[in-house]
mmCIF file of N, CA and C in Angstrom:
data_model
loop_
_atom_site.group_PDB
_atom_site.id
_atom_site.type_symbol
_atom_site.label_atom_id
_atom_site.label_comp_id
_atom_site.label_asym_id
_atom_site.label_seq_id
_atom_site.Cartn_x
_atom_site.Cartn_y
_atom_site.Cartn_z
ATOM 1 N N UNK A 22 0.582 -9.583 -11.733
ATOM 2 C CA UNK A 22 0.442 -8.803 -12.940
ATOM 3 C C UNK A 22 0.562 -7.307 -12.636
ATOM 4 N N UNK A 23 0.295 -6.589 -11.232
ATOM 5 C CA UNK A 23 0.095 -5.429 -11.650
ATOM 6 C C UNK A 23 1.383 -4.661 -10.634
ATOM 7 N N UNK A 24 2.195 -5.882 -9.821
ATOM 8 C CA UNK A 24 3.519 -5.699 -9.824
ATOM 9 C C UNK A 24 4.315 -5.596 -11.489
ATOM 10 N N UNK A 25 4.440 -6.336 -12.064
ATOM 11 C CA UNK A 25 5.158 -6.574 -13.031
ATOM 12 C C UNK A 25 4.719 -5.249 -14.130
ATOM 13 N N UNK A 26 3.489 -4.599 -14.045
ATOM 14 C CA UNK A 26 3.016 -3.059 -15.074
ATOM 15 C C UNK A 26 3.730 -2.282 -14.611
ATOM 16 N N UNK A 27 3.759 -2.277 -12.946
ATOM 17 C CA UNK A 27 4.234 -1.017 -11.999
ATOM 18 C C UNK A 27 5.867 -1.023 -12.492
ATOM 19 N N UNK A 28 6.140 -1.871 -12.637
ATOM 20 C CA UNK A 28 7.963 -2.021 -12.876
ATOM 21 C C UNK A 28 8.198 -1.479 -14.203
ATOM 22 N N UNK A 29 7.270 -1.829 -15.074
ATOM 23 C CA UNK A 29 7.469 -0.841 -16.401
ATOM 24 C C UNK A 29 7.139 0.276 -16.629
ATOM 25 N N UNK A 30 6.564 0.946 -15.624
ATOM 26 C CA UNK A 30 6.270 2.153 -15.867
ATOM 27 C C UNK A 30 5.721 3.044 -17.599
ATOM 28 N N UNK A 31 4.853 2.310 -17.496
ATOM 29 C CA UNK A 31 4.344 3.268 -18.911
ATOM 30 C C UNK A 31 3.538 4.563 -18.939
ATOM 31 N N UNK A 32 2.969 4.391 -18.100
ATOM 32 C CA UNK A 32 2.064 5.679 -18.348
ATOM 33 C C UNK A 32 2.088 5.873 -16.677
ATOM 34 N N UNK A 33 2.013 7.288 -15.918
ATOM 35 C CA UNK A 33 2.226 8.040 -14.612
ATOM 36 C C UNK A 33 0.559 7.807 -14.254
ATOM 37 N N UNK A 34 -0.385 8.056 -14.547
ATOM 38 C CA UNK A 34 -1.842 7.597 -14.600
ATOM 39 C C UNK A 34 -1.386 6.058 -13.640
ATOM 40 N N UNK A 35 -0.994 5.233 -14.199
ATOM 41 C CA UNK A 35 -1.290 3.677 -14.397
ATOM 42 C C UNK A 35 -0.842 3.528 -13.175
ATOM 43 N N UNK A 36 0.567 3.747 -12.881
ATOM 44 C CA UNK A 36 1.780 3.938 -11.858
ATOM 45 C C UNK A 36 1.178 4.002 -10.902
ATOM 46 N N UNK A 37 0.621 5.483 -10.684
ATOM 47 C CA UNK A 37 -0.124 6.070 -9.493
ATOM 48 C C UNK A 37 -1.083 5.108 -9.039
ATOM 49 N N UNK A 38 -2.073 4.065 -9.940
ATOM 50 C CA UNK A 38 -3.142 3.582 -9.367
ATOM 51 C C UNK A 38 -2.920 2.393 -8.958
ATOM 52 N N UNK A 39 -2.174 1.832 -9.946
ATOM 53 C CA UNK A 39 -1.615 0.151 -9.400
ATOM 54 C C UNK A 39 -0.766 0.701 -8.479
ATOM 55 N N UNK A 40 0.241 1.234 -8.086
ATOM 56 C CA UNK A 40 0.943 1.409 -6.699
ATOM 57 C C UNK A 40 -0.503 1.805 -5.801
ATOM 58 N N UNK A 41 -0.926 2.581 -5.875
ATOM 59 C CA UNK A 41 -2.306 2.663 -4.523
ATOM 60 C C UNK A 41 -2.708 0.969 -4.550
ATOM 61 N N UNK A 42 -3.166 0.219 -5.414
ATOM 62 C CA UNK A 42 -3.950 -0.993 -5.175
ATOM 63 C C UNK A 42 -2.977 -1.690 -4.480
ATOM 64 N N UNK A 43 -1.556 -1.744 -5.265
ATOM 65 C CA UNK A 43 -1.084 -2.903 -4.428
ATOM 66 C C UNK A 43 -0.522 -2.499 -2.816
ATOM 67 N N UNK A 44 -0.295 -1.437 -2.999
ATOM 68 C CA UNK A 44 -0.256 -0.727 -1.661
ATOM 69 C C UNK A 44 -1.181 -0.650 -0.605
ATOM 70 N N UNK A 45 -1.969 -0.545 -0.827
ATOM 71 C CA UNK A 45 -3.820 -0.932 -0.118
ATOM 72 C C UNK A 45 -3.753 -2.661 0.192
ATOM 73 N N UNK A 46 -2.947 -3.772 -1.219
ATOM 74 C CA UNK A 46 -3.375 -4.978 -0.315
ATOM 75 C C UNK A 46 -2.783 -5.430 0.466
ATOM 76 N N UNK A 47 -1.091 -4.585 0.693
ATOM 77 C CA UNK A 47 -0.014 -4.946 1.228
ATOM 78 C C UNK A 47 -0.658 -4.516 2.611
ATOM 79 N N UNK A 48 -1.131 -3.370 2.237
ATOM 80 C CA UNK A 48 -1.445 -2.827 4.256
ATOM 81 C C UNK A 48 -2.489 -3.943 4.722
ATOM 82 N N UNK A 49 -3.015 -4.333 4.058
ATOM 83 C CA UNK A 49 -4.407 -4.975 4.298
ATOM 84 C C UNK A 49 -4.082 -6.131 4.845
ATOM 85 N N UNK A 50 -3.212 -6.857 3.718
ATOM 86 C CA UNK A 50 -2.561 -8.374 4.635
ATOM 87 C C UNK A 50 -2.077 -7.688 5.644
ATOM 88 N N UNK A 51 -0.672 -7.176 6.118
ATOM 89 C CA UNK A 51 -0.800 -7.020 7.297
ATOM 90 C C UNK A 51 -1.400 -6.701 8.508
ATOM 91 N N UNK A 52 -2.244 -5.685 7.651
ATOM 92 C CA UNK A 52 -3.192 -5.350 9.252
ATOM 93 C C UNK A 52 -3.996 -7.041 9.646
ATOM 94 N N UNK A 53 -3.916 -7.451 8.492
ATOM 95 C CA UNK A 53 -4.631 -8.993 9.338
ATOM 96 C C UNK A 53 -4.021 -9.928 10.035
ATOM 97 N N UNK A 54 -2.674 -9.528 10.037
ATOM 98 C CA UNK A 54 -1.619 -10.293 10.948
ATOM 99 C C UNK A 54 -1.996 -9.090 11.943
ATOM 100 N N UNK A 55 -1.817 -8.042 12.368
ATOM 101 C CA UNK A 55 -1.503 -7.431 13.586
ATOM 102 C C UNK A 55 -2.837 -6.698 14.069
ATOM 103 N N UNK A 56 -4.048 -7.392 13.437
ATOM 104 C CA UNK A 56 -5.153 -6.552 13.697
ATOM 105 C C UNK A 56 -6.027 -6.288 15.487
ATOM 106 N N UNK A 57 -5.698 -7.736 15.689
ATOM 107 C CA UNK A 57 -6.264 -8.072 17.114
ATOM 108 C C UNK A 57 -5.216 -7.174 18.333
ATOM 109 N N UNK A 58 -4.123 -6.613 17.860
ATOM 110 C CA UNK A 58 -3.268 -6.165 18.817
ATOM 111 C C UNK A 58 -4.045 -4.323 18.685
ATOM 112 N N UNK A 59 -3.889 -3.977 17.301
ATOM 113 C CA UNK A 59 -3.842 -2.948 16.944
ATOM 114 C C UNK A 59 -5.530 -2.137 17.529
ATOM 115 N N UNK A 60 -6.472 -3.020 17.675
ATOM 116 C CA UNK A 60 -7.604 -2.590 17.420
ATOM 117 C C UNK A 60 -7.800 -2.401 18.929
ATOM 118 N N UNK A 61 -7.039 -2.385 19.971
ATOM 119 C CA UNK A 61 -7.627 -1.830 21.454
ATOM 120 C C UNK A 61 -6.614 -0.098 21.517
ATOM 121 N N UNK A 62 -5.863 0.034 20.325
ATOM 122 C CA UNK A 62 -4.924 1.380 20.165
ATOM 123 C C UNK A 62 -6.672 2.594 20.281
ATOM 124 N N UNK A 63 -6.432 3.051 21.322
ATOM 125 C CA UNK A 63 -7.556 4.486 21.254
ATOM 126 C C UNK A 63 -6.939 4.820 19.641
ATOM 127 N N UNK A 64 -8.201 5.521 18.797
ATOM 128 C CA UNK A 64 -8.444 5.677 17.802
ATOM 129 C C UNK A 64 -7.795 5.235 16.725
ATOM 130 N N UNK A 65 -7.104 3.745 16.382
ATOM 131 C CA UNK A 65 -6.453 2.736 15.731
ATOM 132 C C UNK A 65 -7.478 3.149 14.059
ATOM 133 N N UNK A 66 -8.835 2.882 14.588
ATOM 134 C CA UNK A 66 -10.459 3.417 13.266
ATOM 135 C C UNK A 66 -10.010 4.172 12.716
ATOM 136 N N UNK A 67 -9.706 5.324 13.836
ATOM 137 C CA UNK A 67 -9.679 7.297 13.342
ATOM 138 C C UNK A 67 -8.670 6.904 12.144
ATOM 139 N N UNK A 68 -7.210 6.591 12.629
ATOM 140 C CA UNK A 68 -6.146 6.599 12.070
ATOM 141 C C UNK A 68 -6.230 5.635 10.882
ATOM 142 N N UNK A 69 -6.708 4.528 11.093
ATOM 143 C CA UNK A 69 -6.828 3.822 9.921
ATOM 144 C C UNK A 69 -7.473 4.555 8.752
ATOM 145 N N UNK A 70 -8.309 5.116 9.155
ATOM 146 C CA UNK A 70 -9.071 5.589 7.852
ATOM 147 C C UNK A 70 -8.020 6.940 7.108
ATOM 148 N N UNK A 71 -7.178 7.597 8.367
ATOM 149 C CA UNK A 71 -6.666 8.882 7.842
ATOM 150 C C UNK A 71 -5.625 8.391 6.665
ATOM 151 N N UNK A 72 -5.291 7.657 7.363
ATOM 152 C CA UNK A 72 -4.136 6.368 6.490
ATOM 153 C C UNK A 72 -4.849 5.802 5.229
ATOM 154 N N UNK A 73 -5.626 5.702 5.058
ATOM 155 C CA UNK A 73 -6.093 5.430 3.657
ATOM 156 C C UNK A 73 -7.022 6.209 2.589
ATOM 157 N N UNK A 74 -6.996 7.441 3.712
ATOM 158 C CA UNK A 74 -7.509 9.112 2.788
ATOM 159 C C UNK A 74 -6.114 9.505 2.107
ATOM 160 N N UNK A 75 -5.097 9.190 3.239
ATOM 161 C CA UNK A 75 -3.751 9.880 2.545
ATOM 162 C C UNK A 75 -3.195 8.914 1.190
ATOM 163 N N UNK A 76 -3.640 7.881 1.382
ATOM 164 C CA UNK A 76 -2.861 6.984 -0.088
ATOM 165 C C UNK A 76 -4.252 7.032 -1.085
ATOM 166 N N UNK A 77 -5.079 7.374 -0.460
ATOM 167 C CA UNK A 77 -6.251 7.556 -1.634
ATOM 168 C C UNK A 77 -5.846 9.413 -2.237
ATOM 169 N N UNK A 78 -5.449 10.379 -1.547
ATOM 170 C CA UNK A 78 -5.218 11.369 -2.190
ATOM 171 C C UNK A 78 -4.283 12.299 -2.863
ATOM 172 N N UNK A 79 -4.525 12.311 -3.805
ATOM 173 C CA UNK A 79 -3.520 12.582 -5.408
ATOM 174 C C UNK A 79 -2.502 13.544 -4.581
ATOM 175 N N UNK A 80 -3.666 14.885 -3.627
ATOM 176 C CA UNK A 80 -2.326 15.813 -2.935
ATOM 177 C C UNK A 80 -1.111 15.193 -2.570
ATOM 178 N N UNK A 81 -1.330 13.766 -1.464
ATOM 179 C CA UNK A 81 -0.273 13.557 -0.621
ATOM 180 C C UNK A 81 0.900 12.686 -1.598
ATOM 181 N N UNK A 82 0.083 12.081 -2.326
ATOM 182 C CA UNK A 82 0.934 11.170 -2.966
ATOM 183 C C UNK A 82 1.724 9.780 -2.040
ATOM 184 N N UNK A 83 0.859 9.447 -1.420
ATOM 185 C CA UNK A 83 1.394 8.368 -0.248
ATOM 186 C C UNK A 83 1.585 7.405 -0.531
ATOM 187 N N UNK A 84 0.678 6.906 -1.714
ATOM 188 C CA UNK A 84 0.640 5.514 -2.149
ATOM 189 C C UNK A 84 1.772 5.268 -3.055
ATOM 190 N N UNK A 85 2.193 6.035 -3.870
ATOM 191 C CA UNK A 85 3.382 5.904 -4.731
ATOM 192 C C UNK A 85 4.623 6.028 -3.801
ATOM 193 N N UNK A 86 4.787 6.703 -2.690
ATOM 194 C CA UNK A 86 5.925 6.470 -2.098
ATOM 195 C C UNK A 86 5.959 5.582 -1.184
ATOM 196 N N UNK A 87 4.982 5.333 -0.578
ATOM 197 C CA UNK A 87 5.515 3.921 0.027
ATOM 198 C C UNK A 87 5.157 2.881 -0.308
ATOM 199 N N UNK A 88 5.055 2.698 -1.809
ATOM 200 C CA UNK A 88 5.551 1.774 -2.535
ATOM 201 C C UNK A 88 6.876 1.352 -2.984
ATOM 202 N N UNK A 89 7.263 2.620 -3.711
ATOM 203 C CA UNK A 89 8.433 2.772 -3.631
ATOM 204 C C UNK A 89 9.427 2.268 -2.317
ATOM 205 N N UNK A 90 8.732 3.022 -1.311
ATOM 206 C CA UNK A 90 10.100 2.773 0.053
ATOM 207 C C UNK A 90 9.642 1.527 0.480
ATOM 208 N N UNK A 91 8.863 1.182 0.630
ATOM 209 C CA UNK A 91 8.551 -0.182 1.607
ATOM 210 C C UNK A 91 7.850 -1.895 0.723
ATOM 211 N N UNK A 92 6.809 -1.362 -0.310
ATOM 212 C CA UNK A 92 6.289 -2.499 -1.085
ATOM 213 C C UNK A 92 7.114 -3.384 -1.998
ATOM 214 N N UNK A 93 7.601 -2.568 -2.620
ATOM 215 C CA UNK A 93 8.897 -3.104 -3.952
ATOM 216 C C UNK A 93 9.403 -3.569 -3.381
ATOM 217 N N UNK A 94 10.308 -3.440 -2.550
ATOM 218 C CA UNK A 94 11.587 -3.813 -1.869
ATOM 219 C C UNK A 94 11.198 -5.191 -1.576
ATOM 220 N N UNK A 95 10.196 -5.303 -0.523
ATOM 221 C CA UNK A 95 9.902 -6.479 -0.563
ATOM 222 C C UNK A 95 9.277 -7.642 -1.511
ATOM 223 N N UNK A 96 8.837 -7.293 -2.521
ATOM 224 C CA UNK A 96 8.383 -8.018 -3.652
ATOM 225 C C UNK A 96 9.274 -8.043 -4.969
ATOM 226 N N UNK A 97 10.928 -6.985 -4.734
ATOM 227 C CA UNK A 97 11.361 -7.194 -5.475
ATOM 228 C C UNK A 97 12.384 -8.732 -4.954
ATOM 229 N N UNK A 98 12.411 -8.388 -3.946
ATOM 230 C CA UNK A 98 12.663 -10.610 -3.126
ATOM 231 C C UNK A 98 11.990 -11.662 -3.680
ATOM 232 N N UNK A 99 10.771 -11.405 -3.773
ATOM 233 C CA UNK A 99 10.235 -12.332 -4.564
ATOM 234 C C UNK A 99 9.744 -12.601 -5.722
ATOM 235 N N UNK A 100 10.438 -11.602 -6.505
ATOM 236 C CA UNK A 100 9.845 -11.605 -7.695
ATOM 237 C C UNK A 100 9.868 -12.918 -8.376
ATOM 238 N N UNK A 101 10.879 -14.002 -8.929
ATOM 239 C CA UNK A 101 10.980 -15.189 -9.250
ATOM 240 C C UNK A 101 9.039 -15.979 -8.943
ATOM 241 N N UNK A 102 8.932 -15.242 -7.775
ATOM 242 C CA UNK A 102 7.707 -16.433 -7.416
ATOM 243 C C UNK A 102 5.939 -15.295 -7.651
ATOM 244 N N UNK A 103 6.490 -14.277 -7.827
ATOM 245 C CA UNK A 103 5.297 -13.616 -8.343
ATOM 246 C C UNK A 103 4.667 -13.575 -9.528
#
């Protein structure tokens, strides 16, 4: 559902927040595929968190673009099954 809002784009408000959520669960599944590798990286924590100050903040605007560059793309593959 909140793939399919993001594609209609109605309101820039809406956009911005459903791209952060689904962007947040996309990182999230993956980090749970690559977590056990990632978590002996010296400050993997530090960075994780900087990484989710930057898609949490309106300045950087992180979450809307790599949605754009990296989330869509792949969910526009599956859309049929979403």
């Amino acid at each position: 559902a909140s793939f399919r809002a993001l594609e209609d784009r109605d309101h820039g408000e809406v956009y911005y927040w459903l791209s952060y959520w689904v962007t947040v669960a996309a990182v999230m599944l993956a980090e749970g595929l690559v977590y056990r590798l990632f978590c002996w990286l010296p400050f993997y924590h530090i960075a994780r968190l900087l990484f989710l100050v930057a898609l949490f903040s309106p300045a950087t605007r992180a979450a809307p673009l790599l949605y754009t560059w990296a989330v869509a793309p792949l969910l526009r593959r599956q859309r049929p099954s979403v």
